[in-house]
mmCIF file of C-alpha atoms in Angstrom:
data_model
loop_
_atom_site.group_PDB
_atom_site.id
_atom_site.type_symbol
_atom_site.label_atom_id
_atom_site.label_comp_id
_atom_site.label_asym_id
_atom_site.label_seq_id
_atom_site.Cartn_x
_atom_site.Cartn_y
_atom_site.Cartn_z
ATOM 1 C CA UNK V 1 -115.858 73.861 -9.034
ATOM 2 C CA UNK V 2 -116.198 77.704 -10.479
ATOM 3 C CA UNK V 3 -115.358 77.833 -14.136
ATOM 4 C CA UNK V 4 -112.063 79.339 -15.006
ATOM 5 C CA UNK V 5 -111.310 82.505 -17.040
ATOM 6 C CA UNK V 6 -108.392 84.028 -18.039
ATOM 7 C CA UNK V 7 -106.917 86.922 -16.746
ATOM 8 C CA UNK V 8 -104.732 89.175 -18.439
ATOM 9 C CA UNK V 9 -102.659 91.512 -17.340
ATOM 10 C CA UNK V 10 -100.821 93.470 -20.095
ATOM 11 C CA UNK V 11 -99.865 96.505 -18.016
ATOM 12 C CA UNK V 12 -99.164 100.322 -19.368
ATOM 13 C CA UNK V 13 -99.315 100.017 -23.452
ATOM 14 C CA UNK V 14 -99.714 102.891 -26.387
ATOM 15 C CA UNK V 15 -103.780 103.824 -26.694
ATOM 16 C CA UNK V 16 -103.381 101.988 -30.257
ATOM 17 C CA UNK V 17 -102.367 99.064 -28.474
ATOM 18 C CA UNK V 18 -104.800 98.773 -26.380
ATOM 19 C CA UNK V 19 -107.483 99.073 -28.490
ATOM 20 C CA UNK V 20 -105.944 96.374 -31.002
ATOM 21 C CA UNK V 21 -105.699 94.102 -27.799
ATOM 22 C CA UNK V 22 -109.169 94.196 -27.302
ATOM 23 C CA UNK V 23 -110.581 93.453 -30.772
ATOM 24 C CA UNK V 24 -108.324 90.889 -31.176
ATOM 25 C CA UNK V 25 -109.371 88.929 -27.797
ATOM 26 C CA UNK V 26 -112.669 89.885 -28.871
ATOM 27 C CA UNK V 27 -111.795 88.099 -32.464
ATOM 28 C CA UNK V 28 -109.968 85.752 -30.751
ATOM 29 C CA UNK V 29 -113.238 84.851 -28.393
ATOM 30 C CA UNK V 30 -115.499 84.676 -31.070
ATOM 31 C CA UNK V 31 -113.269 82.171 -32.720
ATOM 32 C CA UNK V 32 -113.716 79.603 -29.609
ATOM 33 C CA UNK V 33 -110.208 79.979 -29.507
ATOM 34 C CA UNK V 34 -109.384 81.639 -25.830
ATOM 35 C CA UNK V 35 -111.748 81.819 -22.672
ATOM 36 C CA UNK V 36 -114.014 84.381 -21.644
ATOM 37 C CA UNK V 37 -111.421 86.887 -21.011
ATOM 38 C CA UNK V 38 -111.044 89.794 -17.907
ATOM 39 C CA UNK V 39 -107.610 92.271 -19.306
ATOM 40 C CA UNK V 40 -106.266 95.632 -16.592
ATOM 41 C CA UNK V 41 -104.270 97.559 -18.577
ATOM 42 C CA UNK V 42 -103.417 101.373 -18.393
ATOM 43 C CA UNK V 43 -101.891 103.692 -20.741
ATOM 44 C CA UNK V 44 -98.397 105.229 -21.498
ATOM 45 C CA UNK V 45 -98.481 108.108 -22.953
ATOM 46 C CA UNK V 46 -101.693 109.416 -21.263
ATOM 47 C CA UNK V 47 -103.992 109.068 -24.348
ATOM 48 C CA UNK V 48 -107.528 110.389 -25.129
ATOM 49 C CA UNK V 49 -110.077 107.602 -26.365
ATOM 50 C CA UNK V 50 -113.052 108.583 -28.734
ATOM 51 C CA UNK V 51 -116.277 107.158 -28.746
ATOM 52 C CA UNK V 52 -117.345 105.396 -32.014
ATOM 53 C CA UNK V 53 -119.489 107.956 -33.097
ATOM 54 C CA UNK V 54 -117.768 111.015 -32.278
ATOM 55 C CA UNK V 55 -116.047 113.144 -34.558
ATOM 56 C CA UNK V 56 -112.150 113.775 -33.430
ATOM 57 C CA UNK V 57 -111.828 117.420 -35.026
ATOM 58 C CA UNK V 58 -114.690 118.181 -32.668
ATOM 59 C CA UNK V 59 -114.051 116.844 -29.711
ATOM 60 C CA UNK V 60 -110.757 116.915 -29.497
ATOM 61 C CA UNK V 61 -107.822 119.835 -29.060
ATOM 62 C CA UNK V 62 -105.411 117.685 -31.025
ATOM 63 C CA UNK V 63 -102.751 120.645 -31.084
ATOM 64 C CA UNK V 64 -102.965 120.459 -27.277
ATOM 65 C CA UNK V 65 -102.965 116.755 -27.534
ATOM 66 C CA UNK V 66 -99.319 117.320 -29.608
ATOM 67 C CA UNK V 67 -98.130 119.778 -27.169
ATOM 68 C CA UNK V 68 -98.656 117.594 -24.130
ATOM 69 C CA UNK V 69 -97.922 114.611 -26.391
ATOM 70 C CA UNK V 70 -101.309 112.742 -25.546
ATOM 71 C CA UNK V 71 -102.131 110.098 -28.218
ATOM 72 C CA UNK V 72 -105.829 110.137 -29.559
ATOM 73 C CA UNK V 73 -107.627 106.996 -30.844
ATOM 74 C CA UNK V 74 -110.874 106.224 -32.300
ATOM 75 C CA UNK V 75 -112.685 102.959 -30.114
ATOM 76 C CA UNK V 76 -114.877 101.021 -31.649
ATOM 77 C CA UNK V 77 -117.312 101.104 -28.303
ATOM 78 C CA UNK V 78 -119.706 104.129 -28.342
ATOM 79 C CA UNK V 79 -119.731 106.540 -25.811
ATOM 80 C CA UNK V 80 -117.797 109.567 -24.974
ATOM 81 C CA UNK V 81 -114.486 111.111 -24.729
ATOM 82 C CA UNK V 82 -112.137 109.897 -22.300
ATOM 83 C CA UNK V 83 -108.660 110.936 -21.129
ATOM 84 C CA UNK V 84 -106.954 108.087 -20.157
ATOM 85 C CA UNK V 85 -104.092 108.965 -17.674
ATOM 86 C CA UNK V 86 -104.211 107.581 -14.131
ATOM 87 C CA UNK V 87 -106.595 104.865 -14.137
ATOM 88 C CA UNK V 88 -106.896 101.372 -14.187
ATOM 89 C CA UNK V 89 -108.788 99.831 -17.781
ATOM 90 C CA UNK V 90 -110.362 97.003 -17.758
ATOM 91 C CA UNK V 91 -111.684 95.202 -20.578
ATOM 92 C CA UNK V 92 -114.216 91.739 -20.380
ATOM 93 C CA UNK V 93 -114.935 89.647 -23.128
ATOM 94 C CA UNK V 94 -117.203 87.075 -23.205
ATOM 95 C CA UNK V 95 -119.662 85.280 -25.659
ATOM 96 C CA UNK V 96 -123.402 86.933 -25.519
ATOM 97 C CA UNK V 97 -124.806 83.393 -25.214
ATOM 98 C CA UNK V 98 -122.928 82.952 -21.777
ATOM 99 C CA UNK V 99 -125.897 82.646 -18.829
ATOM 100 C CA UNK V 100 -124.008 85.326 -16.940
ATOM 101 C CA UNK V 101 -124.514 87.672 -19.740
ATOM 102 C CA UNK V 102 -127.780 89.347 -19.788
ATOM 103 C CA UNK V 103 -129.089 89.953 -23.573
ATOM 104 C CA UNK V 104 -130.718 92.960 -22.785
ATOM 105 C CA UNK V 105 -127.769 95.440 -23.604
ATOM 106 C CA UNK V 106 -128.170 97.848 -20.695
ATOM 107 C CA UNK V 107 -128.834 94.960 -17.785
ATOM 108 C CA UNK V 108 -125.318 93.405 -18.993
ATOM 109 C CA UNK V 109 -124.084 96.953 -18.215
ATOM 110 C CA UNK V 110 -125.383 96.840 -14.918
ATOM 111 C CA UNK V 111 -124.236 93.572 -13.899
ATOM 112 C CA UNK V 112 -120.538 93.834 -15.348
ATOM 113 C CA UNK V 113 -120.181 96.910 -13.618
ATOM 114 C CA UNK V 114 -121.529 94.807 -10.879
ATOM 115 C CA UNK V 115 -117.563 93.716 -10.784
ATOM 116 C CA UNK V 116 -116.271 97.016 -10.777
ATOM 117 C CA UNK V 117 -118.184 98.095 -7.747
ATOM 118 C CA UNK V 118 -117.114 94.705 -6.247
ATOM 119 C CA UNK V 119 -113.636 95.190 -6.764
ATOM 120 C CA UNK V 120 -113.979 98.952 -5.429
ATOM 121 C CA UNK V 121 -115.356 97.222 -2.260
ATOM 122 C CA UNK V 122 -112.515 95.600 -1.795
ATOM 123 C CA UNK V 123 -110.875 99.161 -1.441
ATOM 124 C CA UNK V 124 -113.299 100.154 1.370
ATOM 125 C CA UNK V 125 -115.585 102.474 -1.662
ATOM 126 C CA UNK V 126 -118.985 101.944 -2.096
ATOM 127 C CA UNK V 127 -120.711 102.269 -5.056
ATOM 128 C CA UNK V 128 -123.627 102.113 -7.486
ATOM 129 C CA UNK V 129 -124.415 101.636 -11.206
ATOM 130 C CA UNK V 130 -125.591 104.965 -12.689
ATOM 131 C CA UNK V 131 -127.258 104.313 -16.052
ATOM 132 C CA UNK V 132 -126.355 104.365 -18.847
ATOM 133 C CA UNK V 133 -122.948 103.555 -18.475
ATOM 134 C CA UNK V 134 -121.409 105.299 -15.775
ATOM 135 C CA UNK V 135 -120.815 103.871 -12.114
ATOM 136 C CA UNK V 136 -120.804 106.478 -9.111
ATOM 137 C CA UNK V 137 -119.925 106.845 -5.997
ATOM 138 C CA UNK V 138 -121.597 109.835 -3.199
ATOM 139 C CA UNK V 139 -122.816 111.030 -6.571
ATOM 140 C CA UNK V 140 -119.693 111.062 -8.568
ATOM 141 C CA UNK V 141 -118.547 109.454 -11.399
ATOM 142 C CA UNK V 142 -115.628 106.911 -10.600
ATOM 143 C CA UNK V 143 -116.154 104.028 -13.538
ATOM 144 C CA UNK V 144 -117.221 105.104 -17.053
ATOM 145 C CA UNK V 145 -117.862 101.740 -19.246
ATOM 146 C CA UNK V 146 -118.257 101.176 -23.129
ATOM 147 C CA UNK V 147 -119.824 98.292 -24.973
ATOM 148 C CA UNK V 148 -120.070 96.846 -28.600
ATOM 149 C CA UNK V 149 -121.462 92.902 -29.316
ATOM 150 C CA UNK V 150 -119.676 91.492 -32.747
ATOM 151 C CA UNK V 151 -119.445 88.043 -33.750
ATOM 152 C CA UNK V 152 -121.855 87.166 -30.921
ATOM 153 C CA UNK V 153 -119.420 88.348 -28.498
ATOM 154 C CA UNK V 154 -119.588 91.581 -26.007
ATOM 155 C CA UNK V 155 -116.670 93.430 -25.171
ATOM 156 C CA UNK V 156 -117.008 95.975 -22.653
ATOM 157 C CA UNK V 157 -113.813 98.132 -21.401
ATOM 158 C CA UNK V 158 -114.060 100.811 -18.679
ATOM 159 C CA UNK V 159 -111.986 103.262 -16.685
ATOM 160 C CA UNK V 160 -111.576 103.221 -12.817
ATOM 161 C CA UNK V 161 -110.508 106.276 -12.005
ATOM 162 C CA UNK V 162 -107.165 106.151 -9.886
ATOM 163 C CA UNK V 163 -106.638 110.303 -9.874
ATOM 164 C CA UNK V 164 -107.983 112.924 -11.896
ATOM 165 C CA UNK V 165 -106.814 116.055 -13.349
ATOM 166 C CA UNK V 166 -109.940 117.500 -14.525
ATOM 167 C CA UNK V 167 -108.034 120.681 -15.601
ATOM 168 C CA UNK V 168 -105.079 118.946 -18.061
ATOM 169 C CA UNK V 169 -108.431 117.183 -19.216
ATOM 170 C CA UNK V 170 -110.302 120.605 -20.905
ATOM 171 C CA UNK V 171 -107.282 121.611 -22.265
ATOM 172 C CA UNK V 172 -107.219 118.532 -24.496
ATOM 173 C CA UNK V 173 -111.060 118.537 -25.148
ATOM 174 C CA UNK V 174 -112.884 120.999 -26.710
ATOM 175 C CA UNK V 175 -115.817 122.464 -25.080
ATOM 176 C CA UNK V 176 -118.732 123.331 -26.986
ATOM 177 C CA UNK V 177 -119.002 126.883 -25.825
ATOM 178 C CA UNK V 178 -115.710 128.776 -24.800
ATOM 179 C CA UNK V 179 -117.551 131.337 -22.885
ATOM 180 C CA UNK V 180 -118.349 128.743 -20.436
ATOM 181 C CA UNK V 181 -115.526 126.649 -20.080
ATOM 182 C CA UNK V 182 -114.560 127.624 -16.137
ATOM 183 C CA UNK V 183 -118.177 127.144 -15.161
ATOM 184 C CA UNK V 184 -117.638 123.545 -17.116
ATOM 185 C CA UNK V 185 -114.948 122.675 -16.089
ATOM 186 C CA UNK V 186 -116.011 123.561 -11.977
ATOM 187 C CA UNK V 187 -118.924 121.280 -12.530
ATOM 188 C CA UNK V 188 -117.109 118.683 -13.867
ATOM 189 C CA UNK V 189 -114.859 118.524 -10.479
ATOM 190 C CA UNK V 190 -117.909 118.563 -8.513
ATOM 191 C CA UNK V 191 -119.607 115.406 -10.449
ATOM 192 C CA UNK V 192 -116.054 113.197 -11.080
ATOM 193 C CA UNK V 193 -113.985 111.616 -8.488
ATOM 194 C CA UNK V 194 -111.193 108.975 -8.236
ATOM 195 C CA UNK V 195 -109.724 106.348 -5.765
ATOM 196 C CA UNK V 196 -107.130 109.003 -4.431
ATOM 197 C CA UNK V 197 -109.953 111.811 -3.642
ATOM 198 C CA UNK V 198 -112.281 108.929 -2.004
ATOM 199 C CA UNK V 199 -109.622 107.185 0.334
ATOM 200 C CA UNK V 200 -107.101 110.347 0.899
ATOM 201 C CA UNK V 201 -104.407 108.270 -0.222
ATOM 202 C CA UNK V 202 -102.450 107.092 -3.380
ATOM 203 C CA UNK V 203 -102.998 103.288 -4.151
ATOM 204 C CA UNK V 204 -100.942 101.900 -6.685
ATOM 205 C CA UNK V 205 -102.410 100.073 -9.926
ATOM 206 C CA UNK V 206 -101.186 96.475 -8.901
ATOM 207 C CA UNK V 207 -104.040 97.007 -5.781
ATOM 208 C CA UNK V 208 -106.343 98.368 -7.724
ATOM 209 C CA UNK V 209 -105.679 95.460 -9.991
ATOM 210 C CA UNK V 210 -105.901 93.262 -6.971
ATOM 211 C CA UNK V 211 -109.045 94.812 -5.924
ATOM 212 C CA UNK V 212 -110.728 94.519 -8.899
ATOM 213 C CA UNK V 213 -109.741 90.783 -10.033
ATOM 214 C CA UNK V 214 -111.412 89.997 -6.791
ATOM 215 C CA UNK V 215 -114.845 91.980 -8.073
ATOM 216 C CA UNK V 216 -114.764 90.056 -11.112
ATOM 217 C CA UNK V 217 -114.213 86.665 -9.630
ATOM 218 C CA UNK V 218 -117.359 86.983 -6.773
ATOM 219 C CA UNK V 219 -119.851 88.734 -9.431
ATOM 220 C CA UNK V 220 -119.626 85.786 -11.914
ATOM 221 C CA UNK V 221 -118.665 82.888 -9.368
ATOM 222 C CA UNK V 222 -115.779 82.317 -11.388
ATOM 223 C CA UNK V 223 -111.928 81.720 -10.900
ATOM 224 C CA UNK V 224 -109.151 83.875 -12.938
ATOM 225 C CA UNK V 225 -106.143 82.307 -13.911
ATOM 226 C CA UNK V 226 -103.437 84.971 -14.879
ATOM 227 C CA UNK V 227 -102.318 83.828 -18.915
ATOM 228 C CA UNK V 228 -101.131 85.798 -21.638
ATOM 229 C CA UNK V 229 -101.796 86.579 -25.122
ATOM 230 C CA UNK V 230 -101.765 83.657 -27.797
ATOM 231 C CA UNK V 231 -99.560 83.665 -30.644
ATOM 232 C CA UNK V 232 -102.842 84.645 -32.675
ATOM 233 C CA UNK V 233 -104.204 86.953 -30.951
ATOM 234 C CA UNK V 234 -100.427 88.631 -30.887
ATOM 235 C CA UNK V 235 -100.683 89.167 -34.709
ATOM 236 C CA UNK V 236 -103.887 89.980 -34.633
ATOM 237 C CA UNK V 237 -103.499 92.734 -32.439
ATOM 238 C CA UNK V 238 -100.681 93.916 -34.434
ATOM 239 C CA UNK V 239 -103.033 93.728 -37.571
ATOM 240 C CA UNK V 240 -105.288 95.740 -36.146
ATOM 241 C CA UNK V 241 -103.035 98.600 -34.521
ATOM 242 C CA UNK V 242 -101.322 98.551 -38.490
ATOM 243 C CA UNK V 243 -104.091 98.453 -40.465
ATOM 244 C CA UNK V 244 -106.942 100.118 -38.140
ATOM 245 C CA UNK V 245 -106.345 102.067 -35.056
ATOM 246 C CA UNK V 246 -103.312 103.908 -36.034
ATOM 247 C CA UNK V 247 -104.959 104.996 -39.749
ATOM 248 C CA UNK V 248 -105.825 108.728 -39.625
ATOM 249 C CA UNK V 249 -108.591 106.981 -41.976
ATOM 250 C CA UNK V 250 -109.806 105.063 -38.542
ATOM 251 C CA UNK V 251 -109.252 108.041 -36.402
ATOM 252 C CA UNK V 252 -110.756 111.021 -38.596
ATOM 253 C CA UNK V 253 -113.547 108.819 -39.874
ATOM 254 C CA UNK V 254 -116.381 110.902 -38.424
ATOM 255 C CA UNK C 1 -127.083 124.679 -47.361
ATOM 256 C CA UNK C 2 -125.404 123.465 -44.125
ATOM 257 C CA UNK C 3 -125.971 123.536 -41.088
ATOM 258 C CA UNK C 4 -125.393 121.991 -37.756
ATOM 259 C CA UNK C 5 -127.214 120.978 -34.052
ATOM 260 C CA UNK C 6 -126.319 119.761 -30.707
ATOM 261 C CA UNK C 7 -129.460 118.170 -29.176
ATOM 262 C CA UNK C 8 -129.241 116.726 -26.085
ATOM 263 C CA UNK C 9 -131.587 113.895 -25.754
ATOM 264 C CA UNK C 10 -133.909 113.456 -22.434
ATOM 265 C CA UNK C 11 -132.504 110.633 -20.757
ATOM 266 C CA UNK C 12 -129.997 110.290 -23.156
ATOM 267 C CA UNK C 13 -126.790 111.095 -24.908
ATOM 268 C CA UNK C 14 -125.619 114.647 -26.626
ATOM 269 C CA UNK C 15 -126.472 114.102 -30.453
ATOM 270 C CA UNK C 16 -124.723 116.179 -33.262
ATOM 271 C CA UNK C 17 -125.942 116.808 -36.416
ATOM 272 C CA UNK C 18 -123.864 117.974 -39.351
ATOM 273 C CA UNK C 19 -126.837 118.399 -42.243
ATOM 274 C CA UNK C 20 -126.447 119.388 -45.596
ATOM 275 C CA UNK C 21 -129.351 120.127 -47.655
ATOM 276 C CA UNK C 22 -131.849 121.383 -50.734
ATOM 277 C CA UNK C 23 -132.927 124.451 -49.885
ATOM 278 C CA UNK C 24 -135.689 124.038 -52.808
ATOM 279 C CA UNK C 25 -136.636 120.772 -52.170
ATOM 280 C CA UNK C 26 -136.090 120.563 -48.922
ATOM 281 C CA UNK C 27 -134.428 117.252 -49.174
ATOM 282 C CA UNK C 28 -131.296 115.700 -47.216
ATOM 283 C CA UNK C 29 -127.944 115.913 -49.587
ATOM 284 C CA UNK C 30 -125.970 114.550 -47.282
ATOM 285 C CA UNK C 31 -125.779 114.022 -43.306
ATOM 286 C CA UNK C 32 -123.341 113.393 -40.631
ATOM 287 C CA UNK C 33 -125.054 112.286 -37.447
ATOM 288 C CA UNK C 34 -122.383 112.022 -34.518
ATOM 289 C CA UNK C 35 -122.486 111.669 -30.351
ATOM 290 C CA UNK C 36 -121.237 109.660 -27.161
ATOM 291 C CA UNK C 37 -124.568 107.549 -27.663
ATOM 292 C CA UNK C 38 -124.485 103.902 -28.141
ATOM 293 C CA UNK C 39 -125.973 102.356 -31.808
ATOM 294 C CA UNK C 40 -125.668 98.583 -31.952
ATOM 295 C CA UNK C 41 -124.469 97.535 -34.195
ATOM 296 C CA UNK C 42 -122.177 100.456 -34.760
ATOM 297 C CA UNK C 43 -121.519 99.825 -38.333
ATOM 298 C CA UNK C 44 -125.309 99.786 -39.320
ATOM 299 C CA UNK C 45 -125.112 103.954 -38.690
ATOM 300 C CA UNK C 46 -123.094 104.447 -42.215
ATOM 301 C CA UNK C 47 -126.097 102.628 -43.402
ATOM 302 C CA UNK C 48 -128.647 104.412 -41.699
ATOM 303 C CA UNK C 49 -126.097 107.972 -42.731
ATOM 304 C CA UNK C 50 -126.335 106.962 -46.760
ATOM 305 C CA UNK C 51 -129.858 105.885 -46.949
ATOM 306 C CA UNK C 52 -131.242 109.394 -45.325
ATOM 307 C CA UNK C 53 -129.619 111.339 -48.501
ATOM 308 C CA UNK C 54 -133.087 112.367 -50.327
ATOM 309 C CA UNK C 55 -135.308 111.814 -47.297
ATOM 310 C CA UNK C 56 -137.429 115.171 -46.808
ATOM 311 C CA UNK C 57 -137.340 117.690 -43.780
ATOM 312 C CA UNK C 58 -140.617 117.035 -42.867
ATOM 313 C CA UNK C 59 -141.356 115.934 -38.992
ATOM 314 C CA UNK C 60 -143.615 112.742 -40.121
ATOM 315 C CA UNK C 61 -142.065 111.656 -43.386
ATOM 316 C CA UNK C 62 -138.231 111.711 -41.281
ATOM 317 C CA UNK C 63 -139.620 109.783 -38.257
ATOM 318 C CA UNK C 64 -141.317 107.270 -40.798
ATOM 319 C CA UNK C 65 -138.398 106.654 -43.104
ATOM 320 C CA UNK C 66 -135.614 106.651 -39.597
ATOM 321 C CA UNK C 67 -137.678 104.043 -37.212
ATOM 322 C CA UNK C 68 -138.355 101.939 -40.825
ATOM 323 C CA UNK C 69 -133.966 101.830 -40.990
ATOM 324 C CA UNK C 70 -133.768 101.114 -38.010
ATOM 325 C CA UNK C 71 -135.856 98.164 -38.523
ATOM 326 C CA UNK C 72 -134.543 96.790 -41.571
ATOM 327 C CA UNK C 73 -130.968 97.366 -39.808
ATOM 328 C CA UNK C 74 -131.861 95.883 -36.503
ATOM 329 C CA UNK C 75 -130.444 99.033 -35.242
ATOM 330 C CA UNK C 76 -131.020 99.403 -30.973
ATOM 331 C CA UNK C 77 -130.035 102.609 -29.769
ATOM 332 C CA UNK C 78 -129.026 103.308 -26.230
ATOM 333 C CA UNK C 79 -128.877 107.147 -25.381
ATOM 334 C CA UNK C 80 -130.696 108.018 -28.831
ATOM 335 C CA UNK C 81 -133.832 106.834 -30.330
ATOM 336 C CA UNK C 82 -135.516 107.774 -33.651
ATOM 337 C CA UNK C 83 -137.971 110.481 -32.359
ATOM 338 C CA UNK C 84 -134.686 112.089 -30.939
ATOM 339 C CA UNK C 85 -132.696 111.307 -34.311
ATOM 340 C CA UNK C 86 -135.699 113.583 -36.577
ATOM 341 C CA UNK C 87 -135.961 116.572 -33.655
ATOM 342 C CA UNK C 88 -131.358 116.732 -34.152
ATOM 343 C CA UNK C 89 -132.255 116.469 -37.837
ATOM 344 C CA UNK C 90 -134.948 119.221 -37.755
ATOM 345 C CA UNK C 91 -133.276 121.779 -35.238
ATOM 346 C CA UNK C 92 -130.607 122.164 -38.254
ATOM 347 C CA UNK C 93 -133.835 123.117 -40.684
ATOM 348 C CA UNK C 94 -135.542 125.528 -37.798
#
């Protein structure tokens, strides 16, 4: 019998949320206290997530951000800036020690992306992990992925890119050189795509959901059975959207 | 004396440097190193940040005293590495 993980599926939350949901199942895992753990999720408002190490007064237009009334939060996966609007997130957490987990940092990229491109399978797209963290598909991004180890425990969320509006996206970014922003921002729609460009149609998140639980369940043999949060990892979620992730001290602190 | 660099590193990640420093000595005052690169674990780069302060802009003596942090930290960069790190450092000084 394939071992059993749980699936959770918390639907659209704030980005604050969202990022206190996924330390606290990471917390949560490291405890022994919950299964390895596959979460979809999307966002509501649209929100723009910053890598660990970026600085927010940089990277992002947070004026813009007020005007269109696009939350900003800091994650506490590296990487880049992402604007979270119509997507599907997905986060997986799971002890380092587990034998489906590689320990070298960038194969356990590779093969939980792995699930990703499984799950967009199921959608009739084909697809391939582009290193470091990026999954593609005829070239173009579709999947970017983050992610941290604490408590001997990985936690690695990613997008899958539903639709794209890569225009709303540069308004709430800043761009390193003005001058060139429309040259930018033309590569950038030449080099990302989404589910809607690739099949000419909308799909709706439950599907993609569908799809992807799927992906997850043939790349690590496993079953998922569809729980919810515990009563601990519900406060400590709330602990950490309080005391962490809505703190301008979090969110400015590079 | 500040000053500032956007190195993109081959292979890797866009690193930003924010670099304040001694214009007599020549020595790091203080340093703010920031980027969509990976550093694991994350919380060993404050470390890494506070214990450059003094370090001098020198090619050799930065490389030396960054790869020996990221030793003693058990720091393992993805998108970055130390020779990287000292070239973001030193474009700020050039």
């Amino acid at each position: 019998m394939s071992e059993e993980w749980r699936l959770l599926q918390t639907g659209y939350a704030k980005a604050f949320t969202n990022m206190a949901v996924d330390k606290a199942i990471l917390v949560s895992h490291s405890k022994g206290l919950v299964p390895p753990t596959v979460r979809f999720y999307g966002w509501v408002p649209p929100a723009i997530s910053i890598g660990y190490f970026q600085s927010l007064v940089e990277e992002v237009d947070l004026k813009a951000c007020q005007r269109y009334g696009v939350d900003c939060v800091r994650r506490i996966t590296g990487g880049g800036a992402v604007f979270h609007d119509k997507e599907l997130t997905y986060s997986l957490v799971i002890a380092e020690s587990h034998p489906s987990i590689p320990k070298n940092i960038l194969q356990s990229y590779g093969r939980i992306c792995g699930a990703v491109m499984k799950g967009l399978e199921q959608l009739g797209i084909n697809s391939e992990y582009a290193p470091i963290n990026d999954i593609v598909t005829n070239c173009r991004k579709i999947s970017g992925n983050a992610q941290t180890r604490k408590h001997q425990t990985v936690l690695q969320h990613g997008t899958v890119l539903m639709d794209v509006d890569v225009d709303t996206m540069f308004s709430l970014l800043k761009v390193p050189n003005e001058k060139i922003k429309d040259k930018l921002i033309a590569d950038v729609k030449q080099r990302v795509t989404s589910i809607h460009h690739c099949l000419g149609k909308h799909i709706r998140f439950t599907q993609v959901a569908d799809a992807m639980r799927r992906g997850f369940e043939e790349e690590f043999q496993i079953h998922l059975v569809e729980g919810g949060l515990t009563i601990e990892e519900q406060t400590f979620a709330e602990q950490f959207e309080k005391e962490t992730f809505l703190t301008e001290k979090w969110n400015r602190k590079r | 004396m500040q000053s500032h660099s956007v190195y993109k590193v081959p292979q890797g990640k866009l690193l930003k440097i924010n670099l304040e420093y001694d214009e007599t000595t020549h020595r790091i005052l203080h340093i703010r190193i920031t980027g969509d690169f990976f550093a694991y674990p994350e919380e060993a780069m404050e470390h890494l940040e506070e214990q450059l302060k003094d370090t001098p802009l020198d090619r050799k003596k930065l490389l030396l005293q960054i790869s020996s942090l990221i030793s003693q930290y058990h720091i393992e960069f993805i998108g970055l590495n130390a020779e990287a790190l000292t070239q973001g450092i030193l474009l700020c000084v050039l």
